[in-house]
C-alpha positions as MATLAB code, in Angstrom:
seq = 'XXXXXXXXXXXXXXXXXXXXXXXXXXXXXXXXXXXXXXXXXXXXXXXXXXXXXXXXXXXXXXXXXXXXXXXXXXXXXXXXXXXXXXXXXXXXXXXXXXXXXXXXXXXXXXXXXXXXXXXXXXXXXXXXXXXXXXXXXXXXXXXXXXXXXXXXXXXXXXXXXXXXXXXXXXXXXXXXXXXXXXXXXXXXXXXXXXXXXXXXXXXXXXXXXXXXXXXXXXXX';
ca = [
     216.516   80.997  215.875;
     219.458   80.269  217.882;
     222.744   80.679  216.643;
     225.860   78.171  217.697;
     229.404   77.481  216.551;
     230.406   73.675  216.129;
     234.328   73.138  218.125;
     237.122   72.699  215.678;
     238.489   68.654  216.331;
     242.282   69.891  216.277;
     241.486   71.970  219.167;
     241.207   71.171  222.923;
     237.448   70.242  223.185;
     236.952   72.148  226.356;
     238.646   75.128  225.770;
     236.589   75.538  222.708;
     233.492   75.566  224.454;
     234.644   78.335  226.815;
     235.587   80.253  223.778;
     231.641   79.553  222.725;
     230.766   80.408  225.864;
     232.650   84.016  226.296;
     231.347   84.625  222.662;
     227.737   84.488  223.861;
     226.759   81.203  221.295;
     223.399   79.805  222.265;
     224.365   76.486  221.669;
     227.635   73.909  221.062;
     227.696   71.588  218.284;
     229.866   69.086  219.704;
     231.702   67.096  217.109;
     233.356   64.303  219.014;
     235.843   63.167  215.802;
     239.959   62.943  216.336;
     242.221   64.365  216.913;
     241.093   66.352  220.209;
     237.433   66.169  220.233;
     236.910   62.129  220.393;
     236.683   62.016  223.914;
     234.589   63.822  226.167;
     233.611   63.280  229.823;
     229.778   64.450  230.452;
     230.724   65.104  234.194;
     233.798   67.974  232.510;
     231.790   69.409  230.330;
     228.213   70.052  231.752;
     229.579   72.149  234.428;
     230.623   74.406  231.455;
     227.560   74.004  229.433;
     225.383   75.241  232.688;
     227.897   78.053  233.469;
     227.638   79.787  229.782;
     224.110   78.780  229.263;
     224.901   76.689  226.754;
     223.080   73.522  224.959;
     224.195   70.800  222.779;
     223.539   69.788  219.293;
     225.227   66.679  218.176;
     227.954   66.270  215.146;
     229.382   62.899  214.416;
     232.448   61.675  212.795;
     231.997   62.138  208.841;
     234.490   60.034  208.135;
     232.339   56.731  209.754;
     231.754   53.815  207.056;
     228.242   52.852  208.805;
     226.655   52.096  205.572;
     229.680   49.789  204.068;
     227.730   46.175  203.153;
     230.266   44.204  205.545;
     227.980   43.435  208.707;
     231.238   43.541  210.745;
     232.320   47.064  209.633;
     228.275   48.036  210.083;
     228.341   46.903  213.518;
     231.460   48.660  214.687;
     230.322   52.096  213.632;
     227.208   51.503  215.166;
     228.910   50.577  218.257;
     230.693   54.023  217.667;
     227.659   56.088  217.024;
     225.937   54.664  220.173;
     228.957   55.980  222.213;
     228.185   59.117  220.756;
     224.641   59.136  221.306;
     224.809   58.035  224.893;
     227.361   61.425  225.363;
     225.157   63.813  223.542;
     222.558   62.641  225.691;
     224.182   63.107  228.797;
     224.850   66.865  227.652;
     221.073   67.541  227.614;
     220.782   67.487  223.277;
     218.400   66.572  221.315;
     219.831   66.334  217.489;
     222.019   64.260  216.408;
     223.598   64.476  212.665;
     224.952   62.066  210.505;
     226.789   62.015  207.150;
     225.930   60.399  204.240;
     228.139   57.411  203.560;
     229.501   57.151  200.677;
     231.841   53.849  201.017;
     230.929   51.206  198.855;
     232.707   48.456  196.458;
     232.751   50.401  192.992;
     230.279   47.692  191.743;
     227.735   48.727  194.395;
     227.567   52.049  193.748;
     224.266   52.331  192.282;
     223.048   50.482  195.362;
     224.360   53.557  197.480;
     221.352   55.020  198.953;
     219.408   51.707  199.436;
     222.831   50.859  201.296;
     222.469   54.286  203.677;
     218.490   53.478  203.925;
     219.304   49.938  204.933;
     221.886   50.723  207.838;
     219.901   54.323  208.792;
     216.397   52.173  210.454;
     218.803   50.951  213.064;
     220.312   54.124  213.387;
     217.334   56.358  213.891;
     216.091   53.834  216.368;
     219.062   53.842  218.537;
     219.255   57.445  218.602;
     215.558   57.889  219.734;
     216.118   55.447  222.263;
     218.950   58.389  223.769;
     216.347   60.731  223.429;
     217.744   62.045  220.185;
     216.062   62.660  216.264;
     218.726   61.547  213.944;
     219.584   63.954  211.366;
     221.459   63.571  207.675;
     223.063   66.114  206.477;
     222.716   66.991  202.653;
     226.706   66.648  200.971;
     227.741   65.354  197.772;
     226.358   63.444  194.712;
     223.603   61.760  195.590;
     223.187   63.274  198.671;
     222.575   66.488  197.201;
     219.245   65.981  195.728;
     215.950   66.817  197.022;
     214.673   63.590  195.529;
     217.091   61.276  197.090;
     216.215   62.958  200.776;
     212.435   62.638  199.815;
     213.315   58.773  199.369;
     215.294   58.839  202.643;
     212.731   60.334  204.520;
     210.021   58.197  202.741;
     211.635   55.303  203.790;
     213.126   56.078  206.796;
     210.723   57.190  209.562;
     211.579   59.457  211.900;
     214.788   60.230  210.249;
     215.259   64.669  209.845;
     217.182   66.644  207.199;
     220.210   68.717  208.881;
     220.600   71.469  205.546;
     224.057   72.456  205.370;
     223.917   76.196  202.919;
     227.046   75.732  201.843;
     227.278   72.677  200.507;
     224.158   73.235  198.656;
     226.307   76.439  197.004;
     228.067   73.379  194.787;
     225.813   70.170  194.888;
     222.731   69.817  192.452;
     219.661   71.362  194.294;
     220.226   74.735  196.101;
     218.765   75.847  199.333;
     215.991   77.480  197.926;
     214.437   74.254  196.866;
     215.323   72.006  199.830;
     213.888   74.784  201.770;
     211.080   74.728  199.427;
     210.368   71.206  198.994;
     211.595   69.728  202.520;
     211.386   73.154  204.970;
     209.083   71.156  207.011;
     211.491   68.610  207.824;
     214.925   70.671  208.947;
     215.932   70.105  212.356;
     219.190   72.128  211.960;
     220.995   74.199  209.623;
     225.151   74.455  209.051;
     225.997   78.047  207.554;
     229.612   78.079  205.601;
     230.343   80.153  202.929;
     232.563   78.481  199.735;
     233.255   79.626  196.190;
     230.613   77.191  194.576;
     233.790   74.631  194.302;
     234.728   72.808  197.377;
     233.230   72.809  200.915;
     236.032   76.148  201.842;
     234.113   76.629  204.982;
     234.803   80.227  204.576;
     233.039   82.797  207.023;
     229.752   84.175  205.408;
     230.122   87.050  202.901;
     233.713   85.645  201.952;
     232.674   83.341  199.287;
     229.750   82.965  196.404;
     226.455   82.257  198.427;
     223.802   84.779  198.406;
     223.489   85.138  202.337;
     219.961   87.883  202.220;
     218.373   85.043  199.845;
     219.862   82.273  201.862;
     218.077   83.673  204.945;
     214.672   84.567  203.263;
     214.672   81.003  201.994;
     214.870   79.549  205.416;
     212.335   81.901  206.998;
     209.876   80.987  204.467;
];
């Protein structure tokens, strides 16, 4: 298992990474989202990568409305996401997450995960053609069942499961049956610790989640 750190967006993107870097991380996950991580120049940061021995996983804006049913709107977050892709590319990596959408019109809300199936084929394709397996991380209602990602992954091919721990601390399904019921499908894991409430991102042992149980989970 390799253990990284994902750069905090307020932050100077570069100087994070040297932080990483000095703190022995295996790997970066690179968040390019406002306001100081939207930009980064390949030719800047490899240099740094290669110095601290560092790879790349890639983290994408959460805020991006790439399932919203206006073709438009669809088109200029993929246009977004591509610009991402073709980065994390460039940086040697070969995951790239994505966030559930959750932006709808209220009357198309039960619609919401054909919506994210819909604009995900696309998606997964473009990434693959970088190189890259597209990854969705679990989050809120519905996107924090093990059914609904069993009908993602159904429908979707090619398409991973990024498990974020803490978020499974307050959605429906815990980690122990993701890990269960999906383990053979995670291509990366987020560890944050929260009081079962909100996503605190608190550092582990701070909050609710059983870490020893957490761990043996993902092992099995």
């Amino acid at each position: 298992m390799k253990i990284g750190a994902m750069n905090h967006p307020s932050k100077p993107v570069y100087d994070e990474v040297i932080s990483f870097g000095k703190a022995r991380f295996d790997f970066v996950d690179l968040t390019l989202e406002g306001p100081n991580a939207y930009i980064v120049n390949p030719e800047k940061m490899r240099p740094l990568l290669d110095h601290y021995r560092l790879t790349v996983t890639g983290h994408t804006d959460p805020c991006l409305p790439w399932a919203y049913p206006i073709r438009e709107v669809r088109k200029a977050c993929f246009k977004e996401l591509e610009r991402c892709a073709e980065i994390f590319s460039a940086l040697g990596a070969k995951i790239m997450n994505i966030h559930p959408c959750y932006f709808c019109p209220p009357a198309m809300r039960p619609l919401l995960v054909e919506l994210n199936i819909e604009a995900l084929i696309p998606i997964v394709e473009m990434a693959a053609s970088h190189g890259l397996t597209l990854v969705l991380e679990n989050f809120k209602a519905p996107f924090d069942r093990v059914s609904t990602f069993e009908t993602l992954i159904r429908e979707v091919a090619e398409l991973g499961l990024h498990l974020d721990f803490g978020h499974t601390n307050f959605g429906k399904d815990d980690y122990e049956l993701f890990c269960k019921q999906l383990g053979q499908h995670i291509e990366h894991v987020h560890f944050s610790d929260n009081r079962a409430s909100a996503d605190d991102h608190l550092p582990l042992g701070v909050g609710s989640l059983n870490w020893e149980s957490a761990v043996a989970a993902l092992k099995a």
